[in-house]
mmCIF file of C-alpha atoms in Angstrom:
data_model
loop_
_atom_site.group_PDB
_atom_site.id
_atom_site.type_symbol
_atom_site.label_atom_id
_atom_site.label_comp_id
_atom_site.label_asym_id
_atom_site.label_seq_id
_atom_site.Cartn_x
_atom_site.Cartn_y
_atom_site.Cartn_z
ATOM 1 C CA UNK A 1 -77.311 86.824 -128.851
ATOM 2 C CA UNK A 2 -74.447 85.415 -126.868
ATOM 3 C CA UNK A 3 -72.957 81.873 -127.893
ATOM 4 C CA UNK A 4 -72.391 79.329 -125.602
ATOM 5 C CA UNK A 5 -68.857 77.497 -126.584
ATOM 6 C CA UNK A 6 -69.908 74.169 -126.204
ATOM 7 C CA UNK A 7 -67.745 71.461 -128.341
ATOM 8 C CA UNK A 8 -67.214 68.202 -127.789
ATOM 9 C CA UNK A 9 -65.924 64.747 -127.543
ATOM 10 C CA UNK A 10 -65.078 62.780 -130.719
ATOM 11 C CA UNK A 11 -65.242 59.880 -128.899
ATOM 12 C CA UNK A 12 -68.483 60.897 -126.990
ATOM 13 C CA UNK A 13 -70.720 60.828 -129.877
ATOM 14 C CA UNK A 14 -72.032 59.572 -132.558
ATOM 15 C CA UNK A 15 -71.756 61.970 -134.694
ATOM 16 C CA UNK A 16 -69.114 63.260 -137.048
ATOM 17 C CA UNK A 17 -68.159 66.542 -138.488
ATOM 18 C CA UNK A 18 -70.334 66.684 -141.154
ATOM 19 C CA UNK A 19 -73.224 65.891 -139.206
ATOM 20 C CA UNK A 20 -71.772 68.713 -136.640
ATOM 21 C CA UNK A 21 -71.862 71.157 -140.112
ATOM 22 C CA UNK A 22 -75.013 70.148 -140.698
ATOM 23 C CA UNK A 23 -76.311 71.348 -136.592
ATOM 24 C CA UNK A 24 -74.611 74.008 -137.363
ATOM 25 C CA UNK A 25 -76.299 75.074 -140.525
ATOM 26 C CA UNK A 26 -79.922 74.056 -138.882
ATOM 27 C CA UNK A 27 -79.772 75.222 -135.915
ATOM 28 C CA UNK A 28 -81.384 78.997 -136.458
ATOM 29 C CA UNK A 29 -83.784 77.304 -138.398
ATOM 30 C CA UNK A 30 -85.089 75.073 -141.930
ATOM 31 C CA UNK A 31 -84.899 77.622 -144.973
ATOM 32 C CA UNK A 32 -87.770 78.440 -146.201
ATOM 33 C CA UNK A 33 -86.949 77.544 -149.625
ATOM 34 C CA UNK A 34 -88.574 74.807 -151.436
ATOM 35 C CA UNK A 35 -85.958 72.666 -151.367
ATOM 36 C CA UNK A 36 -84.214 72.890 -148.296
ATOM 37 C CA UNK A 37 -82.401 69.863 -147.922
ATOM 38 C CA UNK A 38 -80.844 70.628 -151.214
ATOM 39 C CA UNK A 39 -80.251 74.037 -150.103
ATOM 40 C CA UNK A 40 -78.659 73.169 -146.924
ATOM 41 C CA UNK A 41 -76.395 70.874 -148.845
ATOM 42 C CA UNK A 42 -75.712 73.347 -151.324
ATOM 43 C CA UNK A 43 -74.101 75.575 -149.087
ATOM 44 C CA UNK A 44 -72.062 73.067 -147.571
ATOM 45 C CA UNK A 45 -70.760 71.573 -150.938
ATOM 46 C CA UNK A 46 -73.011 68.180 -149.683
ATOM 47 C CA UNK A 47 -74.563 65.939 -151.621
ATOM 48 C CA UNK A 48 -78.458 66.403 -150.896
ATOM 49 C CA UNK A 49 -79.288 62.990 -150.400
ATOM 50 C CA UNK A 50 -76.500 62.709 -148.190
ATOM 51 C CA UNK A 51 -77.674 65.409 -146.110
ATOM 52 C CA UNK A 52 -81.349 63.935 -145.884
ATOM 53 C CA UNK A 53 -79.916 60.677 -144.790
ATOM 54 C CA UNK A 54 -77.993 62.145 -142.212
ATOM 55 C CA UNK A 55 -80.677 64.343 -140.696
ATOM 56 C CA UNK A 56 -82.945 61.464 -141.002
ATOM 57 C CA UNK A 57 -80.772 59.481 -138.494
ATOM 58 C CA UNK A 58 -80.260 61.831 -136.251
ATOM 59 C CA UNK A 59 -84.061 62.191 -135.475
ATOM 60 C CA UNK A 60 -83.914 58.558 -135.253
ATOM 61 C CA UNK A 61 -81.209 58.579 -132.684
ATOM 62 C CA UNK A 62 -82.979 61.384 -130.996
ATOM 63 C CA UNK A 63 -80.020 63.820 -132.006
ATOM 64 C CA UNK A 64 -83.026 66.033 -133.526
ATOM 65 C CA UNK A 65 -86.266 65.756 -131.158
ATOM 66 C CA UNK A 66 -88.230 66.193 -134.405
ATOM 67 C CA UNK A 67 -88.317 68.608 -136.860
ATOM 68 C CA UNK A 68 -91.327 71.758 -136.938
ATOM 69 C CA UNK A 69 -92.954 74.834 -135.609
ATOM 70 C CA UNK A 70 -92.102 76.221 -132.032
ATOM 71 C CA UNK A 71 -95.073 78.166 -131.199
ATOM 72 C CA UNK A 72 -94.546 81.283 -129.076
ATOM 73 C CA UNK A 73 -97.285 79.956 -126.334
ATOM 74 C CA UNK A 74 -97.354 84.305 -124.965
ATOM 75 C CA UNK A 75 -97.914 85.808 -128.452
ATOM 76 C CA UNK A 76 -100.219 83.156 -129.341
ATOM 77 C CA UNK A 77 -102.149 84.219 -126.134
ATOM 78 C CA UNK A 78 -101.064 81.367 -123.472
ATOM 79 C CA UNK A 79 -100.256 84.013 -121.077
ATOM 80 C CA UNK A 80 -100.162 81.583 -117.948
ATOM 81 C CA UNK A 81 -96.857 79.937 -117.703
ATOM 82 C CA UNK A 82 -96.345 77.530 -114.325
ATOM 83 C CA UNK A 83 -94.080 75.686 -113.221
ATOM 84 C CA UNK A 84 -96.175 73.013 -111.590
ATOM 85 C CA UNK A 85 -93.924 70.882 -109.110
ATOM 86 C CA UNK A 86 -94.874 67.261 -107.466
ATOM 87 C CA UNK A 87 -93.849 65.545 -105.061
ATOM 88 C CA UNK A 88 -94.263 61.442 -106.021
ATOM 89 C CA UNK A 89 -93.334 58.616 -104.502
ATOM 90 C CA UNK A 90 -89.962 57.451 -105.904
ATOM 91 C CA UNK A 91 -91.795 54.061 -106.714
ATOM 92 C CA UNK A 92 -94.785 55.852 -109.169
ATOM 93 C CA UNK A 93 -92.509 58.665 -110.560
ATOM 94 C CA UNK A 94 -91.742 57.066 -113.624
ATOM 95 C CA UNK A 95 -95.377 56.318 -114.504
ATOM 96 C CA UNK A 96 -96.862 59.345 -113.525
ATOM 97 C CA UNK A 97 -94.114 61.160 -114.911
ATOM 98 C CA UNK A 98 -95.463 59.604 -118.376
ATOM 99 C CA UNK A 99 -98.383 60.074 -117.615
ATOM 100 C CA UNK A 100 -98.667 64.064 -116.659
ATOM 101 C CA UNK A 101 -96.064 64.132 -119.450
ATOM 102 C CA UNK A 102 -98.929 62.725 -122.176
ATOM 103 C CA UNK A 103 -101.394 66.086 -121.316
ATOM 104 C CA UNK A 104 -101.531 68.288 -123.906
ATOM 105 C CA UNK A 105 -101.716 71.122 -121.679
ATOM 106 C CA UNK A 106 -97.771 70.102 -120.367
ATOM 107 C CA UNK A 107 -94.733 70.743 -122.843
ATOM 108 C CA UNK A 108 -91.673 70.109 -120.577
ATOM 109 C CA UNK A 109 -91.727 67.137 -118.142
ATOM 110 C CA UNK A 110 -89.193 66.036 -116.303
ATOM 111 C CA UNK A 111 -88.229 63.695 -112.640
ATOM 112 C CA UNK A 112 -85.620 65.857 -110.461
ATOM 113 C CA UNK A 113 -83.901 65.129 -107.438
ATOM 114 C CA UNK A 114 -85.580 66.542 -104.553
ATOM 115 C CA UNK A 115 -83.148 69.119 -102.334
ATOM 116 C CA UNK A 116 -85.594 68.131 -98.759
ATOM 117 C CA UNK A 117 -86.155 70.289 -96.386
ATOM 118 C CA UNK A 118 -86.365 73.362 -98.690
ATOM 119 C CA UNK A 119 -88.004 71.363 -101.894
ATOM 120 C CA UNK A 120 -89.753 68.234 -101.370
ATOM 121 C CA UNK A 121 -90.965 68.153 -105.225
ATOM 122 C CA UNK A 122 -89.604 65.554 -107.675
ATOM 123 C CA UNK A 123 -91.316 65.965 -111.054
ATOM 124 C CA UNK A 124 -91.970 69.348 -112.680
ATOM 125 C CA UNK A 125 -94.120 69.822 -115.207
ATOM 126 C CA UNK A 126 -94.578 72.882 -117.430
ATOM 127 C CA UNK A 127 -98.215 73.563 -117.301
ATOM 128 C CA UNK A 128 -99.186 76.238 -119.929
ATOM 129 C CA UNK A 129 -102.484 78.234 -120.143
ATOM 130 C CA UNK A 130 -104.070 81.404 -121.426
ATOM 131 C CA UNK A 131 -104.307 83.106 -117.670
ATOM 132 C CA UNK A 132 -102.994 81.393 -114.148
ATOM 133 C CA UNK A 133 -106.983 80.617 -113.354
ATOM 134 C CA UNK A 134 -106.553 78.048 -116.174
ATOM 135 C CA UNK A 135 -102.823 76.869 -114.977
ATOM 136 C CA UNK A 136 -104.274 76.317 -111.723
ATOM 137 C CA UNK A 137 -107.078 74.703 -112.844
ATOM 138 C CA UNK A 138 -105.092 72.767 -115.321
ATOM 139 C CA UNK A 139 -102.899 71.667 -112.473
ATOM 140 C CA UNK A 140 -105.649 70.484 -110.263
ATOM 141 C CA UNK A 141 -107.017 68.268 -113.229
ATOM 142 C CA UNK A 142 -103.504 66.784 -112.633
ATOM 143 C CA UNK A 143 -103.600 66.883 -108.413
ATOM 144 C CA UNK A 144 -106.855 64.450 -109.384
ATOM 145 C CA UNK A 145 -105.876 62.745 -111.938
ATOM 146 C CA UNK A 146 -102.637 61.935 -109.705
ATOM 147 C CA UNK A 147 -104.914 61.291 -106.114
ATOM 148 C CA UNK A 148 -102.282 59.442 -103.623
ATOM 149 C CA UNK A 149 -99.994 59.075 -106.043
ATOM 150 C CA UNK A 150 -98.521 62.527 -105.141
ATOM 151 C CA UNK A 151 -97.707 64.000 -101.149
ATOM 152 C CA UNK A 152 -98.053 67.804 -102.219
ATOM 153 C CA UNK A 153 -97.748 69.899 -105.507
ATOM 154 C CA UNK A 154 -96.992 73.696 -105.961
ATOM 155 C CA UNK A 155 -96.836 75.846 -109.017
ATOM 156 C CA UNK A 156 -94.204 78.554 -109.501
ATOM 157 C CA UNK A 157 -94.545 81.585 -111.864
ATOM 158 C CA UNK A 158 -92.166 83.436 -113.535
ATOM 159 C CA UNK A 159 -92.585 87.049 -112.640
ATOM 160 C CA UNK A 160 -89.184 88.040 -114.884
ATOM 161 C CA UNK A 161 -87.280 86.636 -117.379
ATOM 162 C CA UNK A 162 -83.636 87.880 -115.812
ATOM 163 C CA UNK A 163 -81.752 85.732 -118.906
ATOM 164 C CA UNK A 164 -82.714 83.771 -121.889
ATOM 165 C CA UNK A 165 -80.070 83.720 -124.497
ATOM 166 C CA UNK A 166 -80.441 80.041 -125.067
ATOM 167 C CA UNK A 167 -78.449 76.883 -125.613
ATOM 168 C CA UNK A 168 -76.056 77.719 -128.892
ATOM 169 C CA UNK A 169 -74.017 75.071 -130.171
ATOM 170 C CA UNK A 170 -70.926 75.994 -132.141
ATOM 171 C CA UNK A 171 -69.207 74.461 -134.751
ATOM 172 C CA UNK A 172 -66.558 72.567 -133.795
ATOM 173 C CA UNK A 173 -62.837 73.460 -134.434
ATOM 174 C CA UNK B 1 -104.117 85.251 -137.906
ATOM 175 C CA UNK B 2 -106.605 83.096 -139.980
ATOM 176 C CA UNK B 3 -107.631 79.679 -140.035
ATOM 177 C CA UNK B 4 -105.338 78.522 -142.235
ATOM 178 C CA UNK B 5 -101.943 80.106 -140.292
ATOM 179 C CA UNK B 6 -104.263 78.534 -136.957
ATOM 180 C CA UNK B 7 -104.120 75.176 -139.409
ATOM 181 C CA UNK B 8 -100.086 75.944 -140.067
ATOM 182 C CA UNK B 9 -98.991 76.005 -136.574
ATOM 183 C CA UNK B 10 -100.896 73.048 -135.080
ATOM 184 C CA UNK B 11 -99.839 71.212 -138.459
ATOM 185 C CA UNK B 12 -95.945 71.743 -137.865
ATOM 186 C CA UNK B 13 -95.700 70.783 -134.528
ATOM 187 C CA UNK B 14 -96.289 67.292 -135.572
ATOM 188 C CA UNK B 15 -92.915 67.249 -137.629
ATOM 189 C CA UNK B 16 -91.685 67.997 -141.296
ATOM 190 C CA UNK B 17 -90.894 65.722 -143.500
ATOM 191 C CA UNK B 18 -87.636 64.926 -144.716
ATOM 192 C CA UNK B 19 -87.645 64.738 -148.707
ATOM 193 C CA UNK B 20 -87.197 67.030 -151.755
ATOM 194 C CA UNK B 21 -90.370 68.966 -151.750
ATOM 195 C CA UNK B 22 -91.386 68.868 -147.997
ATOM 196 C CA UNK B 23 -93.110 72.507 -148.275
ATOM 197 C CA UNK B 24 -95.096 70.690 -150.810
ATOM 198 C CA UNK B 25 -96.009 67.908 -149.073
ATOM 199 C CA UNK B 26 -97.098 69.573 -145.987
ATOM 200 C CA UNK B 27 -98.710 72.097 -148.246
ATOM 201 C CA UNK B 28 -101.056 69.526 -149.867
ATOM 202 C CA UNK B 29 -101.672 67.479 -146.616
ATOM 203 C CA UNK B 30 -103.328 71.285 -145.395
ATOM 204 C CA UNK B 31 -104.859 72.436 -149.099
ATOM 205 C CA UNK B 32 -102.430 75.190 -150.090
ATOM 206 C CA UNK B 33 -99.916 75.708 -152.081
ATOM 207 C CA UNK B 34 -95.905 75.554 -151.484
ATOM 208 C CA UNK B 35 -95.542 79.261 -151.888
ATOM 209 C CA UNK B 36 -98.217 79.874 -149.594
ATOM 210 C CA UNK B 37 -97.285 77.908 -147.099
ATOM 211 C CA UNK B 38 -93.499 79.417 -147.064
ATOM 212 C CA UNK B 39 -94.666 82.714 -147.256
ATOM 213 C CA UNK B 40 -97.022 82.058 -143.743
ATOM 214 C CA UNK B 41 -93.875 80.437 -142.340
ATOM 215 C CA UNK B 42 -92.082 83.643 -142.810
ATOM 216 C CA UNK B 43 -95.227 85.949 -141.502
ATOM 217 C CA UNK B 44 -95.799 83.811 -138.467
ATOM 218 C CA UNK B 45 -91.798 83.965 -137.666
ATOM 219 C CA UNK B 46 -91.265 87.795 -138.492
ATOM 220 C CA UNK B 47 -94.739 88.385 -135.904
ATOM 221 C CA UNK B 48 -93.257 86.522 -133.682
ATOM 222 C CA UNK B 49 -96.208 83.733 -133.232
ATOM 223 C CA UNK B 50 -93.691 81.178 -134.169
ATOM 224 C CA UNK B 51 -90.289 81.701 -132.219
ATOM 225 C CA UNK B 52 -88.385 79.185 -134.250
ATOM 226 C CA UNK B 53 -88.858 76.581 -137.448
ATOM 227 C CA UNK B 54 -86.540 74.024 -138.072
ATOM 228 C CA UNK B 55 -84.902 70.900 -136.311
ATOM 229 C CA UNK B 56 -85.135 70.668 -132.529
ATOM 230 C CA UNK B 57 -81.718 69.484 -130.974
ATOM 231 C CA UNK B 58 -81.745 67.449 -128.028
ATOM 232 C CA UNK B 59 -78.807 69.026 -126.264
ATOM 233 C CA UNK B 60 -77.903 66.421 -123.727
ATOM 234 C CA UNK B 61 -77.634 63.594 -126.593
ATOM 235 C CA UNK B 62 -74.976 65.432 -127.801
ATOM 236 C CA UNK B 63 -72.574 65.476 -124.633
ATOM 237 C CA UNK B 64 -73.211 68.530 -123.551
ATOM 238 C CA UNK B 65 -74.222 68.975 -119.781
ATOM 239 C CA UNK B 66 -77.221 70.229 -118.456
ATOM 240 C CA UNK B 67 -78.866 71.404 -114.854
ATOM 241 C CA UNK B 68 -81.604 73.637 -113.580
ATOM 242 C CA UNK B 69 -80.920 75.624 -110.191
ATOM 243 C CA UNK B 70 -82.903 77.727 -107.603
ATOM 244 C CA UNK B 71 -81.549 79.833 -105.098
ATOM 245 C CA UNK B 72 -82.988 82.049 -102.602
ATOM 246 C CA UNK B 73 -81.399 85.072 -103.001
ATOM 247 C CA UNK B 74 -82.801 88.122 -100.605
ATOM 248 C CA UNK B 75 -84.637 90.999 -102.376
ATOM 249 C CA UNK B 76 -82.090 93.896 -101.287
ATOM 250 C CA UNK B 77 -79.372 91.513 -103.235
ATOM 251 C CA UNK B 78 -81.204 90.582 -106.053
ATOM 252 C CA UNK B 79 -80.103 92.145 -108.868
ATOM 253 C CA UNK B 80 -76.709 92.520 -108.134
ATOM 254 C CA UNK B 81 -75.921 88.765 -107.453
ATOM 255 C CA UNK B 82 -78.826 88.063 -110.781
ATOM 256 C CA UNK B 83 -76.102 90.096 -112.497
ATOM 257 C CA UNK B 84 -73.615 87.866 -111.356
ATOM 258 C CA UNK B 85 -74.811 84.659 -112.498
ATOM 259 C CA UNK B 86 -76.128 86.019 -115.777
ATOM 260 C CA UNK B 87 -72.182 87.050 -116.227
ATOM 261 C CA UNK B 88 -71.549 83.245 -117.149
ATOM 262 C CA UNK B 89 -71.922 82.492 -120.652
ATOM 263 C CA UNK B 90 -72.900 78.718 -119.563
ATOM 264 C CA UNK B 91 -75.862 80.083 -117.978
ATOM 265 C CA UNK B 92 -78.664 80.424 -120.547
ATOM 266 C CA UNK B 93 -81.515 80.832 -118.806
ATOM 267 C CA UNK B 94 -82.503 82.562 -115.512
ATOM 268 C CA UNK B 95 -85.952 83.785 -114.426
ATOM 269 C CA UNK B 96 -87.414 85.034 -111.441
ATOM 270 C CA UNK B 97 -89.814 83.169 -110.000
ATOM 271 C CA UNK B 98 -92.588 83.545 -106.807
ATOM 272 C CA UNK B 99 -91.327 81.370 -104.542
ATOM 273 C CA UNK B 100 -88.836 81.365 -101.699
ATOM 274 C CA UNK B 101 -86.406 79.809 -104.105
ATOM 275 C CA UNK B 102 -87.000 82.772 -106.463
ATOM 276 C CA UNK B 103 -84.352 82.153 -108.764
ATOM 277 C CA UNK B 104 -83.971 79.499 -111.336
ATOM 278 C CA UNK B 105 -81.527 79.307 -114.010
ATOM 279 C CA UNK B 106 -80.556 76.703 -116.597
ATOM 280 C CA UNK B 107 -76.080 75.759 -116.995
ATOM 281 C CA UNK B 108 -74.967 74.211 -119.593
ATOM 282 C CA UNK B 109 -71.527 73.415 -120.646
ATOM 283 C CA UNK B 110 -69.383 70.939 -122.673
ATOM 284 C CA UNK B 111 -68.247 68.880 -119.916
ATOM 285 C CA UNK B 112 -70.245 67.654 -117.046
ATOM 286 C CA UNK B 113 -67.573 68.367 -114.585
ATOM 287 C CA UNK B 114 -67.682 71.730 -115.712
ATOM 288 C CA UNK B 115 -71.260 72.098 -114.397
ATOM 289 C CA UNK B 116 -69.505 72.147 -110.536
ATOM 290 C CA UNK B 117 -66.734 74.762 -110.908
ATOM 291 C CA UNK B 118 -69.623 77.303 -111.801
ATOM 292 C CA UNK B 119 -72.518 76.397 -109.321
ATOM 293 C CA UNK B 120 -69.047 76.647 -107.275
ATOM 294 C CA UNK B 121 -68.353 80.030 -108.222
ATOM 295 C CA UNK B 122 -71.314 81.410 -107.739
ATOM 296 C CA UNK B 123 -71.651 79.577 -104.254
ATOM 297 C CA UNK B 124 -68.637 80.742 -103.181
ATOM 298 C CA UNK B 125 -69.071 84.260 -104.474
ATOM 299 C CA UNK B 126 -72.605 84.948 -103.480
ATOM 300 C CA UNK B 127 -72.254 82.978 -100.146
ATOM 301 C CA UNK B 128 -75.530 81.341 -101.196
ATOM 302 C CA UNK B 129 -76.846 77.715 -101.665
ATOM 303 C CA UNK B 130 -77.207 77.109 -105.271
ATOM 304 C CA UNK B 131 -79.966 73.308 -105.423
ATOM 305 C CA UNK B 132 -78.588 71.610 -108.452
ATOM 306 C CA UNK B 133 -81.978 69.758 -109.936
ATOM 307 C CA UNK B 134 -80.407 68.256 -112.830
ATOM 308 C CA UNK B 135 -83.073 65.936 -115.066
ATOM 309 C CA UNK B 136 -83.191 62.176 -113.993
ATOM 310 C CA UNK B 137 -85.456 61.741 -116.335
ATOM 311 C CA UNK B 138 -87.691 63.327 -119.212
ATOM 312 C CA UNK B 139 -91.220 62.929 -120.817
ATOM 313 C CA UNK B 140 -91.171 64.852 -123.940
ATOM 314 C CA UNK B 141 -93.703 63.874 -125.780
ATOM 315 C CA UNK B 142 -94.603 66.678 -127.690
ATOM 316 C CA UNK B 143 -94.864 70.255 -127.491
ATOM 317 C CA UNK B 144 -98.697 70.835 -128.918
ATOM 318 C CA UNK B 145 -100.575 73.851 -128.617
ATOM 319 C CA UNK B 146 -104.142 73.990 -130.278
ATOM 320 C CA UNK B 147 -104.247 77.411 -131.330
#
């Protein structure tokens, strides 16, 4: 797996180096030990408490989204993937945004400039399902659920994955 | 996979805690045991059902710089110029997808002005359009499938 160099700002951040040890020691995943904490901090000569405290703010900053499972939606048998794209008023898109963002059939939502006349859409939302006849039935539960709140929708499916090495952060120097 | 690995997944996509014994905790919350538990962690990952266990960063809080962008590249082309922008390490992800813009990829770098001189690149290079749909905004609630 290729690593992405990405370092950055002292000043940018709130976090220091240890916290920036302690990405660094996460980020391929918890051990699955049953301490881990302990056994993170272990490894880098931490105190454990230390190192709970510190990964406790940084999911309270929003540094860590939260810590768990990421299920593997194809071998788990989601085999419908779309891309389900929207095209809402600039006055709604915040609301609806939060709103098709709440379904529990969406992981990924997000509000997007529009590029007109090539792509009208604004908000894409990842729609996932076990075959496209339940994406696209998935996304018109949305298309009603949305009525004039939205000019046009579309859903695009992946028919390749050309690149996905992910986003690696490296320690800094 | 059984109920309780079915119970496992759903279970830890609500969060871990952070404490001493969290395998224990969670393990009681379901009605197994610590070792259990860690040993279906390691099952599920090593089959593949779960592709990752741990903390999820948010990149962008971080100072990094992020941007999804679709191109329409013509078929004879494709894989030549898909080779090209998979060449640069900022670009993570790229899929083909069925639509006129038929390929999306994801850039990220450390700087955001370092976003430009590679959408530049490849513009210049491919003699293409690259869109630049970088987020305005997210809604992440949760990533939750009932399995």
């Amino acid at each position: 797996m290729s690593e992405l160099n990405i370092k950055y700002d002292n000043d940018a951040l709130l976090l220091d180096d240890v916290d920036y040890r302690i990405i660094h020691a996460t980020q391929k995943g918890l051990p699955r030990t049953p301490q881990p904490y302990h056994f993170i901090a272990s490894e880098l000569e931490l105190d454990a408490g230390d190192v709970m405290q510190r990964i406790q703010r940084m999911q309270d900053i929003g540094v860590i989204r939260r810590i768990g499972a990421v299920p593997n939606h194809y071998a788990l048998g989601f085999h419908g993937n779309g891309m389900t794209v929207w095209d809402v008023p600039d006055e709604y898109a915040h609301d609806v945004g939060a709103q098709v963002g709440a379904l529990d059939f969406v992981s990924h939502c997000y509000l997007r400039p529009r590029h007109l006349p090539d792509w009208p859409y604004n908000l894409f939302a990842m729609v996932h399902g076990r075959d496209r006849d339940e994406v696209n039935a998935k996304m018109e539960n949305i298309s009603e659920l949305l009525g004039s709140q939205c000019r046009g929708h579309s859903v695009l499916y992946s028919s390749r994955i050309l690149k996905k090495t992910g986003l690696r952060i490296t320690e800094r120097r | 996979m059984d109920n309780l690995d079915r119970l496992i997944i759903n279970t830890l996509q609500d969060g871990f805690p952070i404490c001493d014994n969290p395998y224990a905790v969670v393990a009681q919350d379901i009605g197994t045991n610590e070792n259990e538990l860690i040993q279906r962690i390691d099952s599920l990952l090593d089959e593949g059902l779960l592709s990752r266990f741990g903390p999820m960063f948010n990149a962008d809080k971080m100072g990094g710089a992020f941007t999804l962008c679709a191109m329409t590249v013509p078929k004879e082309h494709f894989e030549q110029i898909a080779n090209y922008v998979n060449s640069f390490d900022e670009v993570a992800h790229n899929y083909e997808r069925e639509h006129t813009l038929n390929m999306w990829f994801v850039v990220g770098t450390e700087k955001p002005e370092q976003i430009d001189a590679v959408l530049d690149s490849i513009q210049s290079h491919t003699g293409l359009v690259v869109h630049n749909m970088p987020k305005q905004e997210e809604f992440f609630i949760k990533l939750k499938f009932n399995v």
